[in-house]
CSV table of C-alpha atoms and ligand atoms in Angstrom, one decimal:
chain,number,residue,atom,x,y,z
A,1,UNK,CA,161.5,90.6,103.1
A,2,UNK,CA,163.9,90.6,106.0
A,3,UNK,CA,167.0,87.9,104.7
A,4,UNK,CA,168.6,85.8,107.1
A,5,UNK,CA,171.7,86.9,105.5
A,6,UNK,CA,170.5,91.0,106.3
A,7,UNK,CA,170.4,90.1,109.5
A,8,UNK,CA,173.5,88.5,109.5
A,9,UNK,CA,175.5,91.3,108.3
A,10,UNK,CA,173.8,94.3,110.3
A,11,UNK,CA,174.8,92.0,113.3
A,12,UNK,CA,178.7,92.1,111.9
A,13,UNK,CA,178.2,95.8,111.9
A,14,UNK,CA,180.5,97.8,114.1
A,15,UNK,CA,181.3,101.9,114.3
A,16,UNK,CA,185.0,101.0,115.4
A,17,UNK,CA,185.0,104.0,117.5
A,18,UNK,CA,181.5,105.7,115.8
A,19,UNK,CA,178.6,105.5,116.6
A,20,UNK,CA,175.8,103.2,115.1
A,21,UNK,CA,172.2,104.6,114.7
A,22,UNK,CA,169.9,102.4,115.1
A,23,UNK,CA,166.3,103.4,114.6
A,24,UNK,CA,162.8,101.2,114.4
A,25,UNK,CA,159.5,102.8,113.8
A,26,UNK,CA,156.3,101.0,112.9
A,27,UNK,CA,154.8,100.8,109.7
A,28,UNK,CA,150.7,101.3,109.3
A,29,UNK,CA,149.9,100.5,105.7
A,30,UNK,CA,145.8,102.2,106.3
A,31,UNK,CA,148.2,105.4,107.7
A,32,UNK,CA,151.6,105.9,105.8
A,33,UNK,CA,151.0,110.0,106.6
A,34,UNK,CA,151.8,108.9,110.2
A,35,UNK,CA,155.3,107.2,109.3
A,36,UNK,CA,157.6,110.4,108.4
A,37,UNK,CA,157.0,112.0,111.8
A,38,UNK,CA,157.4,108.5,113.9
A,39,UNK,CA,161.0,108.6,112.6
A,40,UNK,CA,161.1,112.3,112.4
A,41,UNK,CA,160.3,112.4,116.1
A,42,UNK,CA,162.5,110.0,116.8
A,43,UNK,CA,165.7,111.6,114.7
A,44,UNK,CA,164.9,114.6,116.9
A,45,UNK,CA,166.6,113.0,119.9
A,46,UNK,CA,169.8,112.8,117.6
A,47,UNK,CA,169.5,116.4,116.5
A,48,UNK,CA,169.8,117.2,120.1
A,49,UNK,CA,172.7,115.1,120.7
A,50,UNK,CA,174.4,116.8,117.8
A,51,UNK,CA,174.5,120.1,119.4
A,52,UNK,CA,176.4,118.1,122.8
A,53,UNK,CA,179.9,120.0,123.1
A,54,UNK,CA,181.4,116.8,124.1
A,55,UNK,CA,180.6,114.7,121.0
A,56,UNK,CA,183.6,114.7,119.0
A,57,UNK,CA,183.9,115.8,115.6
A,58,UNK,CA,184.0,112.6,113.6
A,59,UNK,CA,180.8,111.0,115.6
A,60,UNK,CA,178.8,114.2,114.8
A,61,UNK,CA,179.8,114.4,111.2
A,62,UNK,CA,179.1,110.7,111.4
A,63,UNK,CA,175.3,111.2,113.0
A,64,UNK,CA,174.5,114.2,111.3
A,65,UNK,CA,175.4,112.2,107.9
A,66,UNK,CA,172.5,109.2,109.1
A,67,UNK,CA,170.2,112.1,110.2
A,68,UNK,CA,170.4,113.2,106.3
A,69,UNK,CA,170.4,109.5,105.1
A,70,UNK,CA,167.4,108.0,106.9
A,71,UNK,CA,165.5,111.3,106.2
A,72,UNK,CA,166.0,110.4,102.4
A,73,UNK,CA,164.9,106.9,103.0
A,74,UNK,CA,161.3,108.1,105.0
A,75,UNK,CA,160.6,109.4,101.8
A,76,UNK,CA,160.7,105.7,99.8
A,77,UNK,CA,157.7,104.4,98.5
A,78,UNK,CA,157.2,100.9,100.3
A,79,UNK,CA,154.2,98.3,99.7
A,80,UNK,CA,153.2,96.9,102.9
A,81,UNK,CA,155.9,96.3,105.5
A,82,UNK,CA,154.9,95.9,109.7
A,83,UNK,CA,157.6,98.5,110.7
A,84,UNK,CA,160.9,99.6,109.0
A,85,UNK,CA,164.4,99.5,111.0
A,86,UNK,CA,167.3,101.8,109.9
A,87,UNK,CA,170.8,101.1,110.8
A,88,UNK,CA,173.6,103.9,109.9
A,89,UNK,CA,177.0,104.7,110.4
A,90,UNK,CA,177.8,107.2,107.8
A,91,UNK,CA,181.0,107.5,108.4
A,92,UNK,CA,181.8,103.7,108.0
A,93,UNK,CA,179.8,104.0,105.3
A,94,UNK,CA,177.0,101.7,106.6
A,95,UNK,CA,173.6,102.2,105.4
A,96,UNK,CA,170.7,99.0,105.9
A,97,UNK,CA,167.1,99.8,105.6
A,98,UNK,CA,165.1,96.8,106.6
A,99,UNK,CA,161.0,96.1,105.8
A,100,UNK,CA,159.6,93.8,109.0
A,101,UNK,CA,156.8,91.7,108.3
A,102,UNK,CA,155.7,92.5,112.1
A,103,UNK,CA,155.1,95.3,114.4
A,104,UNK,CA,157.9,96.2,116.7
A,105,UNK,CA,158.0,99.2,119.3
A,106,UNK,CA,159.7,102.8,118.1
A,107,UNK,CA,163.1,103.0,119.5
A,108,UNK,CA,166.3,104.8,118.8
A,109,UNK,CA,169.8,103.2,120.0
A,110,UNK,CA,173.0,104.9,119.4
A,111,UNK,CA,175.9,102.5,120.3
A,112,UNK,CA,179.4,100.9,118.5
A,113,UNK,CA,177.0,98.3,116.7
A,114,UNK,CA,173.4,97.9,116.0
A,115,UNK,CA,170.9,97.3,117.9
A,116,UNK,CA,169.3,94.2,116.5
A,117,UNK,CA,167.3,92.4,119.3
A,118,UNK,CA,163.8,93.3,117.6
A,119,UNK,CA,165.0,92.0,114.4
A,120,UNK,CA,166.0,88.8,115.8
A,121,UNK,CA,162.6,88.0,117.5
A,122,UNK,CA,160.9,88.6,114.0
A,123,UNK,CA,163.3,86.4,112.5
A,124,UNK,CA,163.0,83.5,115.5
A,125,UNK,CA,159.1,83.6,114.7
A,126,UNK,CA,159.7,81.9,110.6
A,127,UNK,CA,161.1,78.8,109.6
A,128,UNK,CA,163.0,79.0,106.7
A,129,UNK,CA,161.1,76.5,104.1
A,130,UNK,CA,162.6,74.4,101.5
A,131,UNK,CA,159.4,73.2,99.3
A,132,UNK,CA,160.5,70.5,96.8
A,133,UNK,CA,158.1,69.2,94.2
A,134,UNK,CA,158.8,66.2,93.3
A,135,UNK,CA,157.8,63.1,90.4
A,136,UNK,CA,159.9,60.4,89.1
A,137,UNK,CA,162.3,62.4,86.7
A,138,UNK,CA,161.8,65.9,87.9
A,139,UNK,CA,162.2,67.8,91.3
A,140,UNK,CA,161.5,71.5,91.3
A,141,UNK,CA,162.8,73.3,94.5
A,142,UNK,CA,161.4,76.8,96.4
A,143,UNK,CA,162.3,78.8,99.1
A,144,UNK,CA,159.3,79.5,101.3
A,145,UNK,CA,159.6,82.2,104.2
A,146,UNK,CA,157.5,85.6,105.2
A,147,UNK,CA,154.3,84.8,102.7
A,148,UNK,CA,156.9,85.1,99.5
A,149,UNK,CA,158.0,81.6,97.6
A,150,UNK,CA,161.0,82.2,95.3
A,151,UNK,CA,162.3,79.4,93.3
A,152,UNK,CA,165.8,78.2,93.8
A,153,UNK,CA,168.3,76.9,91.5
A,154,UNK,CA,166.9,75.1,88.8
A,155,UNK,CA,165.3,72.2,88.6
A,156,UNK,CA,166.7,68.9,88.4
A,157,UNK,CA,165.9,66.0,85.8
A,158,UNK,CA,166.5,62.6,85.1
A,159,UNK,CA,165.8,60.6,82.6
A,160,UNK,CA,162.1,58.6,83.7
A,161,UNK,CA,161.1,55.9,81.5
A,162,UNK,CA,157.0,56.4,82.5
A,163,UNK,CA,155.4,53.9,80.3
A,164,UNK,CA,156.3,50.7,79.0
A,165,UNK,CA,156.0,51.6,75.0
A,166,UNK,CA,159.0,53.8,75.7
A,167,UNK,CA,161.4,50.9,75.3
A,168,UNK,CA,160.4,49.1,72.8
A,169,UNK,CA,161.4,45.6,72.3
A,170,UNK,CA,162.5,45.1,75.8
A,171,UNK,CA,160.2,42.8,77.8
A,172,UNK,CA,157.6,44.5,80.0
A,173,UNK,CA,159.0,43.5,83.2
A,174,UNK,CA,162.7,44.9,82.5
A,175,UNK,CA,161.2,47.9,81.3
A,176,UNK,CA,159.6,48.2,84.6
A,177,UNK,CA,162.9,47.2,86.4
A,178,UNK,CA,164.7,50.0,84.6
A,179,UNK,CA,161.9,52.5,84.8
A,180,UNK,CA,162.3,51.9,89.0
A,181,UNK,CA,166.2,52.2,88.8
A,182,UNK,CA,166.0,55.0,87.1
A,183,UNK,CA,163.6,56.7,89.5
A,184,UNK,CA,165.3,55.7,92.7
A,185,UNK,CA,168.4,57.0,91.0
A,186,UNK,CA,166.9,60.6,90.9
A,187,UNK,CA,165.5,60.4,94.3
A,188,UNK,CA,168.9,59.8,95.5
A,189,UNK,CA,170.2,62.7,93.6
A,190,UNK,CA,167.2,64.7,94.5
A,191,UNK,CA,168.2,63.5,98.0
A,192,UNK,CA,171.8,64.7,97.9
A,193,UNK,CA,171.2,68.4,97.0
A,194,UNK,CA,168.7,68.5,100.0
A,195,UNK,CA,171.7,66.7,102.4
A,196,UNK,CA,173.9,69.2,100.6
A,197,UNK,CA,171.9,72.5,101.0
A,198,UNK,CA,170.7,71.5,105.3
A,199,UNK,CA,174.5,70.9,105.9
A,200,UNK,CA,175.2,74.7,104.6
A,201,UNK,CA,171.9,76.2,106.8
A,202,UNK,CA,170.3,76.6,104.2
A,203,UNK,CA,166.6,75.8,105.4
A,204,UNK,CA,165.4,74.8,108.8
A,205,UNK,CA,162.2,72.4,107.3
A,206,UNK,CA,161.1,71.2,104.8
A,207,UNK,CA,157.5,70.7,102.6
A,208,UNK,CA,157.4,67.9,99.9
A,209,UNK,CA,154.8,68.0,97.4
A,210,UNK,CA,154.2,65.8,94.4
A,211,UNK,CA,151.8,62.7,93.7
A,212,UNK,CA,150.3,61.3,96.4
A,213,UNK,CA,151.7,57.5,95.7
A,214,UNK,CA,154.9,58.7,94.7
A,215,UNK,CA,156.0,60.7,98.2
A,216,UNK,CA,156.4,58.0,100.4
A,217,UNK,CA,158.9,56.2,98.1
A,218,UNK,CA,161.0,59.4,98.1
A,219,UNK,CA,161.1,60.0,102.0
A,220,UNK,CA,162.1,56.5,101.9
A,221,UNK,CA,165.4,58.1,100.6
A,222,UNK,CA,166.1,61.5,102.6
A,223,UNK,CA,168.7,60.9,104.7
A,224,UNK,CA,168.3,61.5,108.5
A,225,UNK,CA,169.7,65.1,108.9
A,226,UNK,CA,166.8,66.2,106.1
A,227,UNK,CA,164.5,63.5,107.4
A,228,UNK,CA,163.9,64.7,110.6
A,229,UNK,CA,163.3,68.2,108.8
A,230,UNK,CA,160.5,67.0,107.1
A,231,UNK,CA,157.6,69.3,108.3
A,232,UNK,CA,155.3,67.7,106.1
A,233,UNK,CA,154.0,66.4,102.6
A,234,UNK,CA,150.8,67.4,99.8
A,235,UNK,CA,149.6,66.7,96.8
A,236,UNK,CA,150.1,68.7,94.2
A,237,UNK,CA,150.8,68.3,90.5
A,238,UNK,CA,154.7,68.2,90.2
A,239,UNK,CA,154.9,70.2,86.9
A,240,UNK,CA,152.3,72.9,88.6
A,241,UNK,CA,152.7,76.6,87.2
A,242,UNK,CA,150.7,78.4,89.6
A,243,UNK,CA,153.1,79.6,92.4
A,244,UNK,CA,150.4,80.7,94.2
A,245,UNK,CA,148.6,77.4,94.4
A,246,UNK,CA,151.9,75.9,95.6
A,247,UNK,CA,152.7,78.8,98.3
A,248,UNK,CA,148.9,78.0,99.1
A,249,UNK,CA,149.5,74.4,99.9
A,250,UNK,CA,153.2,74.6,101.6
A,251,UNK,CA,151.9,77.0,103.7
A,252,UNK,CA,149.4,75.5,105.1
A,253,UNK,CA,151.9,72.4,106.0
A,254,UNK,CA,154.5,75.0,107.8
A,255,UNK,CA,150.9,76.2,109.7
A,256,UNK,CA,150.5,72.5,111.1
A,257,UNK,CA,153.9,72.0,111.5
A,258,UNK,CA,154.3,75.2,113.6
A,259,UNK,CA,151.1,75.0,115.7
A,260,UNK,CA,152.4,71.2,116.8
A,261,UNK,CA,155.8,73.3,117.6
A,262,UNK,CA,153.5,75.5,119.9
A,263,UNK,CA,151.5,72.8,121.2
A,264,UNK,CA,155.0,71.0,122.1
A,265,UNK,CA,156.5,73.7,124.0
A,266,UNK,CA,153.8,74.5,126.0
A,267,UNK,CA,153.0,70.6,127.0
A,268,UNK,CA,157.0,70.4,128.0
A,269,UNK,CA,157.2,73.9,129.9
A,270,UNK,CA,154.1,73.7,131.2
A,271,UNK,CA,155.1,69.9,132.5
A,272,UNK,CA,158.6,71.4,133.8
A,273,UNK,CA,156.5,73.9,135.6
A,274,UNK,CA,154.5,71.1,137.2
A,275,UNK,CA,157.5,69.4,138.4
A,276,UNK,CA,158.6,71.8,140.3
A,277,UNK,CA,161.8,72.7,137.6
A,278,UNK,CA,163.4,75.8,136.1
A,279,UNK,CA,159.6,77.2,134.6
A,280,UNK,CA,156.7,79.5,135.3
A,281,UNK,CA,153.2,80.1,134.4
A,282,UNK,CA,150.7,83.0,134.7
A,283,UNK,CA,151.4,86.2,134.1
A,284,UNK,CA,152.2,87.7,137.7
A,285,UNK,CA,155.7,85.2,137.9
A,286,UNK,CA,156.4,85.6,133.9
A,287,UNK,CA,156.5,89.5,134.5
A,288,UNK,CA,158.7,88.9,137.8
A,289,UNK,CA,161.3,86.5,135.7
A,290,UNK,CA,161.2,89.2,133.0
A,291,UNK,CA,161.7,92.5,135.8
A,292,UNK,CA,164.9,89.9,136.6
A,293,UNK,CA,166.2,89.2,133.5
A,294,UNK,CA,165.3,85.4,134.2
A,295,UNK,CA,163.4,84.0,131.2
A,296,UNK,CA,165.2,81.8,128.4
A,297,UNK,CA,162.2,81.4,126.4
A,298,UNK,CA,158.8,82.9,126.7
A,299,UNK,CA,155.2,81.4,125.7
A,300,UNK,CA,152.9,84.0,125.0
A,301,UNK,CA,148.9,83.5,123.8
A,302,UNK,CA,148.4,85.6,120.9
A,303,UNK,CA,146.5,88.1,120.7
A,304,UNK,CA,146.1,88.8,124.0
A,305,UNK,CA,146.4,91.8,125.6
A,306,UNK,CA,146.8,93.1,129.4
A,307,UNK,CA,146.8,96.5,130.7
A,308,UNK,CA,149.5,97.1,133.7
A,309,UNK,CA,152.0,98.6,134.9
A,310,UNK,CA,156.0,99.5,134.4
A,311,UNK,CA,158.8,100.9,136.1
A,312,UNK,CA,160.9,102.7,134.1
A,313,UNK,CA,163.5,103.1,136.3
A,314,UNK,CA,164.8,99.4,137.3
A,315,UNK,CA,161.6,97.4,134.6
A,316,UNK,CA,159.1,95.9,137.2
A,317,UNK,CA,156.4,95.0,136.2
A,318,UNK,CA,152.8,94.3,137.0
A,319,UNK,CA,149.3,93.6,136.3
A,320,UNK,CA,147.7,96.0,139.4
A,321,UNK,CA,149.7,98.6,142.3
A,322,UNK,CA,150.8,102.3,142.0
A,323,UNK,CA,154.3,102.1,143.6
A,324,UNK,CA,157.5,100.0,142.6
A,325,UNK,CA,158.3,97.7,145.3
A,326,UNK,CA,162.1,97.6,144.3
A,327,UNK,CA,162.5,101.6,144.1
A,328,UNK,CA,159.5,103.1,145.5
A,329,UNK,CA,158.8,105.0,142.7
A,330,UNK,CA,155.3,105.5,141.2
A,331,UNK,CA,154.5,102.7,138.5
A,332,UNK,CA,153.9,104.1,134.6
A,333,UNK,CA,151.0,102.9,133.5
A,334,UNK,CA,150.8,100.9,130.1
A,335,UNK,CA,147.9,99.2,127.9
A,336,UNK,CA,149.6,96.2,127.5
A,337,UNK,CA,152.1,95.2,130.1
A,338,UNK,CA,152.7,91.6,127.9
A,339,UNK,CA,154.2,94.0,125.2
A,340,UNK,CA,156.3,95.4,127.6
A,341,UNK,CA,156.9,92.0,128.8
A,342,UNK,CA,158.3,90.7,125.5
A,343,UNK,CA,160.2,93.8,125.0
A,344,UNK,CA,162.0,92.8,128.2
A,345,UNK,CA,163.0,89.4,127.5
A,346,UNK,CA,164.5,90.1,124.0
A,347,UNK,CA,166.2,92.8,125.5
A,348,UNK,CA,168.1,90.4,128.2
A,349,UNK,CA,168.9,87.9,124.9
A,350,UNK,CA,165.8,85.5,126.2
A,351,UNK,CA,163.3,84.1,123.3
A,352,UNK,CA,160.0,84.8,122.5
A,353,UNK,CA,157.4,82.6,121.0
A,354,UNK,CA,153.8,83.6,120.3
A,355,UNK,CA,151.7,80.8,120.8
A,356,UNK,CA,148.5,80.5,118.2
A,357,UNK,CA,147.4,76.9,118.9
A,358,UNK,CA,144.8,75.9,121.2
A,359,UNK,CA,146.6,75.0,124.2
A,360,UNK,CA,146.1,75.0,127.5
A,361,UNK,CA,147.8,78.7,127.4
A,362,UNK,CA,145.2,80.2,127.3
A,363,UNK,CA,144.4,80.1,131.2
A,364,UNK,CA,147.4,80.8,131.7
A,365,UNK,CA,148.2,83.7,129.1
A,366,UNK,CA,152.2,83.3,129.5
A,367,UNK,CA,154.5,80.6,130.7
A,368,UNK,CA,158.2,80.7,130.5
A,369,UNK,CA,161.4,78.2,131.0
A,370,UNK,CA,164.2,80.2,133.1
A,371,UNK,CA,167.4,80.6,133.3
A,372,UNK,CA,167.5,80.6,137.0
A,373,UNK,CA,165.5,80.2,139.9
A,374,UNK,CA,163.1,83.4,140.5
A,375,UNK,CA,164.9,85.6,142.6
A,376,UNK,CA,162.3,86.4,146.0
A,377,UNK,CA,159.6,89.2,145.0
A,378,UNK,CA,160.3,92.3,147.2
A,379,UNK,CA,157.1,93.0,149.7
A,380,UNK,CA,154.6,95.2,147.9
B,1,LIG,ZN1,161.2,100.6,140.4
């Protein structure tokens, strides 16, 4: 599973004067034959470097000491991971070896710190889930993220008082009294360590699950910051043992809450576009803003795929042609120019978000919010 916190720290990584290999390759579960020499080829390009006179001595023992490392790591038996990234510095003693749940493109970067702009764009496409189960004197909590649900912390119980023959003696309707103190008491502790955990990142949304009757009384005390948060509710026994039943049923809320995400930012940059403001739509001005490094956030239909054209020299792009209009050169061509696409707009820090709702996308296959203005298209 790739960890926020992973991420975090290969981002603080830095050669201080060494260099930092970073290397991605892609991961086919049906072929893992085909993994050693995706990486192998690519380590190649390193084993040439090494023999460059004017690489100095400590960056070569450095490289040829990641070289060794990540060749040991090819070799680790792994279940089912999308692509693998490596990032060394041997000589800072950094290793990180990190499973993506999703295909990236093969690259190798050598530079002072990793080269992490893949890994982000995985990590920008899940919501950290908090799932809390939750009854009158109990409240189990779960961290849902990348198909795995891990329980967190332990749970936390209050005393219920659930039927009336508990207290005996007392009349029924103080028993009752006491019995909904006693729960509001627990919602509102339940309710702190939520307010506590979003103020510390810890989860982006959140999934309640529990009795039907019982939920809304609980909302009733989330405070706004976890509120707002809340992606949605179901019903599910509180004291459920099957972790698989309650994956099942959280996931399908983040699956509703992140199609409505979809659907909302197509309607508003697709409405932006309309009004004449900072947005495009259709593929020919999305691969324009991302030859020029204008897209903040791009839309893209899943699944869909579009043979073009690149430039390798300056990254125009395009759908039909044979020559680059900005250099003249001849156009590469490529079976999916929206890949290439993508690639671009992470690489100039932009976001990507892959669109699986029906939406009115699908004409248009891409639209993207900018930055700035599209620069004029050169003549072609
Ligand atoms: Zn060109």
């Amino acid at each position: 599973m790739l960890e926020v916190e992973t991420v975090d720290r290969i981002l603080r990584v830095h050669g201080d004067g060494l260099p930092v290999l970073s290397l991605y390759a892609r991961f086919d579960p049906d072929d893992r034959r085909a993994f050693p020499s995706r990486v192998d080829e690519q380590l190649h390009e390193v084993r040439l470097l090494l023999k460059d006179p004017a690489l100095n001595r400590d960056a070569r023992l450095s490289l040829r000491g990641d070289v060794a490392r990540i060749e040991e790591a090819v070799t680790e038996e792994r279940l089912h991971p999308q692509a693998v990234a490596f990032f060394s510095c041997s000589g800072r003693d950094l290793f990180e070896d990190v499973e993506l749940p999703r295909p990236v493109h093969d690259r190798l970067v050598t530079d002072e710190t990793a080269w992490v702009r893949p890994l982000v764009a995985v990590l920008d496409e899940y919501h950290r889930c908090r799932v809390v189960l939750v009854d009158r004197g109990l409240a189990r909590f779960f961290d849902l993220y990348q198909d795995e649900l891990v329980e967190r912390g332990g749970p936390l119980r209050d005393r219920a008082l659930r039927k009336p023959d508990y207290a005996a003696g007392m009349r029924e309707h103080t028993t009752q009294n006491k019995a909904e103190l006693l729960a509001k008491r627990h919602y509102r502790a339940v309710a702190e360590r939520l307010d506590e955990e979003a103020r510390r990142h810890e989860f982006d949304i959140v999934a309640v699950g529990g009795h039907e009757h019982e939920i809304p009384e609980f909302l009733d005390h989330l405070p706004a910051a976890v509120r707002e948060r809340v992606a949605g509710t179901f019903s599910v026994h509180p004291r459920e043992d099957d972790l698989g039943t309650i994956r099942g049923r959280a996931e399908e809320v983040v699956q509703r809450y992140e199609r409505a995400e979809e659907q909302r930012l197509v309607a508003e940059t697709l409405e932006r576009c309309a009004a004449g403001g900072l947005a495009v739509a259709g593929l020919p001005d999305c691969l324009w803003a991302g030859a020029t490094a204008a897209v903040g956030q791009l839309l893209v239909q899943d699944e869909v795929v579009q043979p073009g054209l690149v430039c390798d020299t300056d990254g125009y792009l395009a759908v039909e042609g044979e020559r680059c209009p900005v250099c003249g050169r001849e156009l590469r061509r490529t079976p999916d120019v929206i890949d290439e696409l993508v690639q671009a707009v992470i690489d100039e820090g932009g976001g990507v978000e892959h669109v699986e709702a029906d939406t009115p996308l699908r004409e248009h296959v891409t639209a993207a919010s900018l930055r700035f203005p599209l620069p004029a298209r050169p003549a072609s």
